[in-house]
Each structure stands twice: as structure tokens, then as C-alpha cells.
Amino acid sequence: MERSKLAKVKLPKEKLVELDAFIDSLEDKEGLLIHILHKAQEIFGYLSLEVQLYISKRLDIPAAKVFGVVSFYSYFTQEPRGKHTISMCMGTACFVKGSEQILETFCNELGVKSGETSKDGLFTIKDVRCIGACGLAPVAMIDDKVYGHLTVESVKEILDEYRKEEQNENQHSESVI
Amino acid sequence: METVKVTINDIEVEVNANSTILEAAKMVDIQIPTLCYLNLEGFDIANQTASCRVCVVEVEGRPALVPSCAEIVTDGMVVRTDSPKAIAARRTNVELLLSNHPKECLTCSKNLECELQELAQRLGVMEISYEGERMLHEIDHSSLSLVKDPEKCIMCRRCETMCNEVQTCGILSAVSRGFAAHVGPAFHLNMVDTSCTFCGQCVAVCPTGALTEVNNVRSVVAALNDPTKHVVAQVAPAIRVAIGEMFDMDPGTISTGQLATSLRRLGFDGVFDTDFAADLTILEEASELVHRLENNGRLPILTSCCPAWVRFIEHQFPDLLDIPSTCKSPQMMFGAIAKTYYAKKVGLDPKDIVVVSIMPCLAKKTEAAREEMDIDHMHNVDLVLTTREFGAMLKEAGTNFAHLPVGEFDSILGESTGAAVIFGTTGGVIEAAVRTAYEWITGDELENVEFKQLRGLEGIRSATVEIGDKSLNIGIAHGLGNARKLLEEIREGKSNYHAIEIMACPGGCIGGGGQPYHHGDMEILRKRQEAIYREDAGMKVRKSHKNQEVLKLYEEFLGEPYGDRAHKLLHTHYSPKERI
């Protein structure tokens, strides 16, 4: 990757202040890299190159080490997430009940691969391990809401609900203006 | 020290309680193959990740095999290193590594130097039982110094240990996970876009072809065969005590004369010595030191011969760029003089001169292209070969190096002194500078030129040298982690040194990233260092300011040391760079 091809994002000042305050509140800063990355993702929504570089300089640890940790754990994301996150369970029970086909349906409907964000910015889809709702297999979570006994048909209906909701919100905000 | 008794393959041995099984086995001459393990004894450098599982052995009472490189012995431990189970497991582990390895050994630049290849042969791997997907990665050709081919990486992490713990550069780290895991820079950046110093120590310890140098042999051969070009060679001090190893000569053999002959036979039009330029460097650097001492200049002065070290300070300590000497390195000074003074003397257009350097170093390849050093938009040095590349070029040409007659370097850039030779080892540059500064400051002749207090292989050394009524505090660091410690002292205002020599590679240039592979045997570096001092002791002239060709160069062309023309041709400047 060429340096010039990496996206440049300006970090909002108030969010940096929040991150700084968090880092300052910790005693052993170096040992708490993962902790700090969690917080940073919570604040910024995702861990951009700039956020990683900032943390690397703040903690005086190499950027490669920070990136090593970020790229290791699937919880961390380096891309902006969609408004809603779909977590498709690929645990054993769901897998046996055909979760692979459900995931494929989600992906086809959204025109993305697992781990990516739809063009309209509405959904990010990812496959996860067992979420502990095996009785409802195959199951997915959209944000904090659980959807069980999924079928190819119900996937489309669920997505349409969210899209409709988004449309209504947009119309509402336009009429307010 | 507390000891314990262990039994290895029925042999009883008493060892230090903190020994590993591997170390204990070594005591009774039992060899256990290793791959990721690396212990550079005496240099405090060790990679003990136990990731490759090639050194596994059976321990009585333990259900699973244990990695002998990391397992500490216990009293009464019974070990079998040669059981069918252990041997089969080693072979399986190597087969698994090979199942995800491009099996292109014949065309790999590490062919016959590869530790994985050697291991496969030693363990009798005749087939690879595991077929399947192979990890695919792009080769990083971005820099002028090194090539990174992650497909050949076996995740031993030796490079990571070197880059992070020894050199403290932090460029290489394990990134991603599972099958996609590999060693690389932050954000998958190209090496050229990182703060890599190109010291090449990662290359020096890589067991496979995952990290190698950029090969310039073809370009040098093409230049030699171009009738319109006048091709001159310069050879760095550390080459003459190392290249023999590539031709089955004992480590520490001095082959200066064979080097001169070999270059002439390859067809170089001028066969010169970087040592000449090292003497020139001392005249400039000692002048700068005396100038700073007499004019309340910035102290300490830091040597600037090592281009990896120069990149290190630019990226890691951009606030301290006023302390290194402004002197170009000997390689670059040589190029600058070859394309001006020498060109004029032989009546050639400098554009038709090709300067080829034989260097123990990968960073020299990048240094040669530093634009701020150019003269009239021309690089000082055109092509840089490592010791290894030059050795390969000689082999390709069928040179029987060990049996070559002894030759001499050509005038007018070939004369050198003992002070120049010692540039090849840690402590040498500063000792050479002291020899000259002493006589310049006191006006007396220096009888004993050997400053033993500056010699050795300890990572950081310091000594006070009395020069007339002045006491000069001198610091020496080799390895960039050691350099960092001295720089942090300077930054904090705690440093009381007048002059500091820094070399990026452990041992200095004798341990350079471009030298014949030592494969972890540090005795080789000690022998190279002894040879450097032996070569110095055997020289008639041992002070740089007594080099007659250098003095003539000033008289005929440069004028005064540290004067206007010298500044234009022999000095440079530094610029702050990003740390990433």
C-alpha cells in the first residue's frame, strides 16, 4: 500500500479530547492498548488510520504494533460501519439449520460481502460465532435485536422494514426543514 | 549458580538450573534442529518464540512433545531428542510449513543459504503430504534496499525481534490473523513509506527468502559491458575481512589484495578503496569536531557515516538534527570526488563515469539515491552491491577468489591508512578521529595510536581520552536500540559526551546487513573484528591526516579541510521525517 493512497480523515477535536481524557485516566497505559482501542472505536465508530496513528504516538508504541492488534481482533473495524450492524450467527446449530444460505441472501440483497457495508450506508453485515440463541436457529442480530427462524423470504422482509423506517425518517426530517 | 541433573538420550549432564533443554543438549554434543530460534550470544539478542515446533523433544512423564528451545530443565528430567515420535513430529512440522511455501528453491535468491531448505534436507522430507490452499501476498519491491516476499515468511518472528527489540524501529509486526497472518508494516504500507532505516538486520536473520536485498548484479554487469562507460569500484573496509567466507576461507581472513585483483579481472576501469574516502572523512569530521570545540558549537557531535543511523535520527529524533556531523559518509564522499576531481584528472565527462560501491550494507543502496547529496543533479554513487552480491558476481565469473594473486588499489583514490580500515568495526570511526584530533589540537606526535578503551563489542561504551589539557568524553553505540538510549540522554540534557559514534548494526559494519550470512554464529563477527584491528596494526601509516593522496587532493582541488569546496562536495544536511 502506498502512503498517499491511504484515506485521510480529520479527527474531530471534541472526540480527541474525549479519548485523551480516557487515556489520561489510566495508570498503566501501555498494557491497556486493547482497552484504549475499544474506547476509541466507541468514540469514533471505527479505527481509522489516523486514530491508530494518534494512539501509537500517544502511547509511544509503534504503529505496526497497534495495527497488529487491530487487524488481529475481528471486533475492531477499520472502516466506517453502516447505521445498522447485522451479525449473522454461523455457530454450529445455525450452520446446521442453513445459516450459510441466509448469510448469502443478506449479502446478495445488500450487494456486499460479509464484513462490508452497503452502498447506502444503512447496513454492515458480518458473520459471527454462536450468539447463544440456538433454539431460534438460524438466527441473526440487527444491532441489539434478535431475529430467529430466518428464511430466505423473511430476510427480504426484515431488510425492507429497516429501509421503510429510514425513508420515513428522511421524509420527516425534510418536512421539518 | 544452582545446577540440576538431567538425562538426555541416556547421557547424564549437570547444567545451570535456568538452561533450556536445547542448551543442555548442546553441552553433551546432541544437536536438536531449530528454525525460529535465534540466539546471538554475547550480543544479548534472542528470538525464542517457540513458534515453529521444529525443536520438539520427548520428556518422560509429559504427554505432549515440548519445544526444547523454550523449555527450562528441571532436576531429574529425562529427555529423548531422537525418538521416532520426536523425529516424525519435526518432519511433519516442516512439511506443514512447506505446504504453505512457494517451492521455487532453484530460483530463490536464498538458494543454498536457506535454513528451511537445509532443514527439509536434514530431516529427510521427500514429499509434502499436505496439499491445499497457499497464502498469497504481493512482493514488496518498493525500496532500493530490501525485498519483502511474505509468501516465503514462516512467521518465525526473528525479523520482528530484530526490528522491535534490538533496533527499536518498530516497523515489522505480525499483522492480521489465521491464514492471512504475516509479518509486515502498519496498514500494509510499502516499506519505502515507513520509517524503516534499511539497516538490513531483518535480512541478516531471516531464515528463508522472505527478506532479501535488492539485487543490482545485472546492472553492474551491464555497465561493465557498456563501452561508453568508465566504471570504477570502491570497496568498504568491512568487506576485506568477510568476503573470504563465501569462498571457504576461514572467518577473519584478510583478503584486501585478492579484492583488488578480483575487481580488476572483472573489468573495472578503476579499482579504488573506500578507505581513501574514510581518511578524507576523518579530515572533515575531525575539523568539524575541533571547530565545534573551539567555537562553542553544538555538542556532542555524532558521526554520520552510517546511513541507517542517519535515517533513524531523521524519523525518530527529528528534533535533534543539529547534532550529527554534516559530513557525508565515506561512500558518498568517494563518489563526489570520483565525479569531480578524478573525472577532471582522467579527462572524462562525469556523466560517463559509473561509480559502483561494494558495501556490507543495505542502507547504502538507499543512501546513494539521496537527492540532497547529488552534485549537479548527478548521484555521487550509481550502483551499490552488498558483499553477498559481489561474492555471487565473482562466483558467476568463475573467480577462484582464495587463490587470486595479491593486487593493489589504483592511484589516485586508492591509498589508505590504518585509521580508515577500523571504520569497519564499532568504535573505529571515533578512534580514527581521535588519532587526528589529538595531533591537531596538541601539535604533538601521537606515539601509541591504539585507543584500546574505545574497542570491544559491548553495546554502549564510553571512555575519556586526554588530549593535551582537554578531556574528551567519548561515547560509542552500536545497534539502534543502544543509540536510542544515548539520544534520549541528549534530549533530556543529561549527556556529557563531546563526541559519539553510532553504527546501526550490531558490531558495526562487520555485522552489516549485506555481509555473508552468519547464521547465528557470533564467533564470526568477533573474528572479523580481530581481523580489522590486525589489518590496521599492519599498516605503515595509521593516521588519516598522513594519507598522501588525500593531502594531495586538498592541495590540488579541495583547498582547506572544512572549507568552501569541501562543504559543497563533502557535506550534507538532514530533514525531519514522519514516524510510522
PDB file of C-alpha atoms in Angstrom, chain A residues 1-3 6 49 52-53 57 60 62-65 67-68 71-72, chain B residues 160 164 170-171 173-177 186-190 193 578-579:
ATOM      1  CA  MET A   1       0.000   0.000   0.000  1.00  0.00           C
ATOM      2  CA  GLU A   2       1.308   3.425  -0.908  1.00  0.00           C
ATOM      3  CA  ARG A   3       1.204   6.020   1.832  1.00  0.00           C
ATOM      4  CA  LEU A   6      -4.398   5.767   2.443  1.00  0.00           C
ATOM      5  CA  LEU A  49      -5.525   5.035  10.235  1.00  0.00           C
ATOM      6  CA  GLN A  52      -4.407   4.285  15.166  1.00  0.00           C
ATOM      7  CA  LEU A  53      -1.510   6.659  14.482  1.00  0.00           C
ATOM      8  CA  LYS A  57       2.074   8.398  19.252  1.00  0.00           C
ATOM      9  CA  ASP A  60       4.754   5.744  22.249  1.00  0.00           C
ATOM     10  CA  PRO A  62       4.987   1.511  17.073  1.00  0.00           C
ATOM     11  CA  ALA A  63       2.080   1.968  14.673  1.00  0.00           C
ATOM     12  CA  ALA A  64       2.793  -1.537  13.368  1.00  0.00           C
ATOM     13  CA  LYS A  65       2.076  -2.954  16.834  1.00  0.00           C
ATOM     14  CA  PHE A  67      -2.183  -2.182  13.621  1.00  0.00           C
ATOM     15  CA  GLY A  68      -1.149  -5.730  14.547  1.00  0.00           C
ATOM     16  CA  SER A  71      -6.027  -6.401  12.442  1.00  0.00           C
ATOM     17  CA  PHE A  72      -5.970  -9.429  14.761  1.00  0.00           C
TER      18      PHE A  72
ATOM     19  CA  GLU B 160      10.276  -8.695  14.343  1.00  0.00           C
ATOM     20  CA  ASN B 164      11.494  -4.028  17.606  1.00  0.00           C
ATOM     21  CA  GLY B 170       9.070  -0.979  15.241  1.00  0.00           C
ATOM     22  CA  ILE B 171       8.429  -1.288  11.525  1.00  0.00           C
ATOM     23  CA  SER B 173       4.946  -6.658  13.330  1.00  0.00           C
ATOM     24  CA  ALA B 174       2.737  -9.685  12.997  1.00  0.00           C
ATOM     25  CA  VAL B 175      -0.460  -8.448  11.361  1.00  0.00           C
ATOM     26  CA  SER B 176      -3.876  -9.994  10.570  1.00  0.00           C
ATOM     27  CA  ARG B 177      -4.794 -13.410  11.894  1.00  0.00           C
ATOM     28  CA  ALA B 186       1.471  -0.834   9.797  1.00  0.00           C
ATOM     29  CA  PHE B 187      -1.518  -0.535   7.442  1.00  0.00           C
ATOM     30  CA  HIS B 188       0.163  -2.866   4.930  1.00  0.00           C
ATOM     31  CA  LEU B 189       2.316   0.100   3.895  1.00  0.00           C
ATOM     32  CA  ASN B 190       5.119  -0.297   1.412  1.00  0.00           C
ATOM     33  CA  ASP B 193       6.702   4.604   3.039  1.00  0.00           C
ATOM     34  CA  GLU B 578       7.479  11.034   9.708  1.00  0.00           C
ATOM     35  CA  ARG B 579       7.496   8.191  12.208  1.00  0.00           C
TER      36      ARG B 579
END
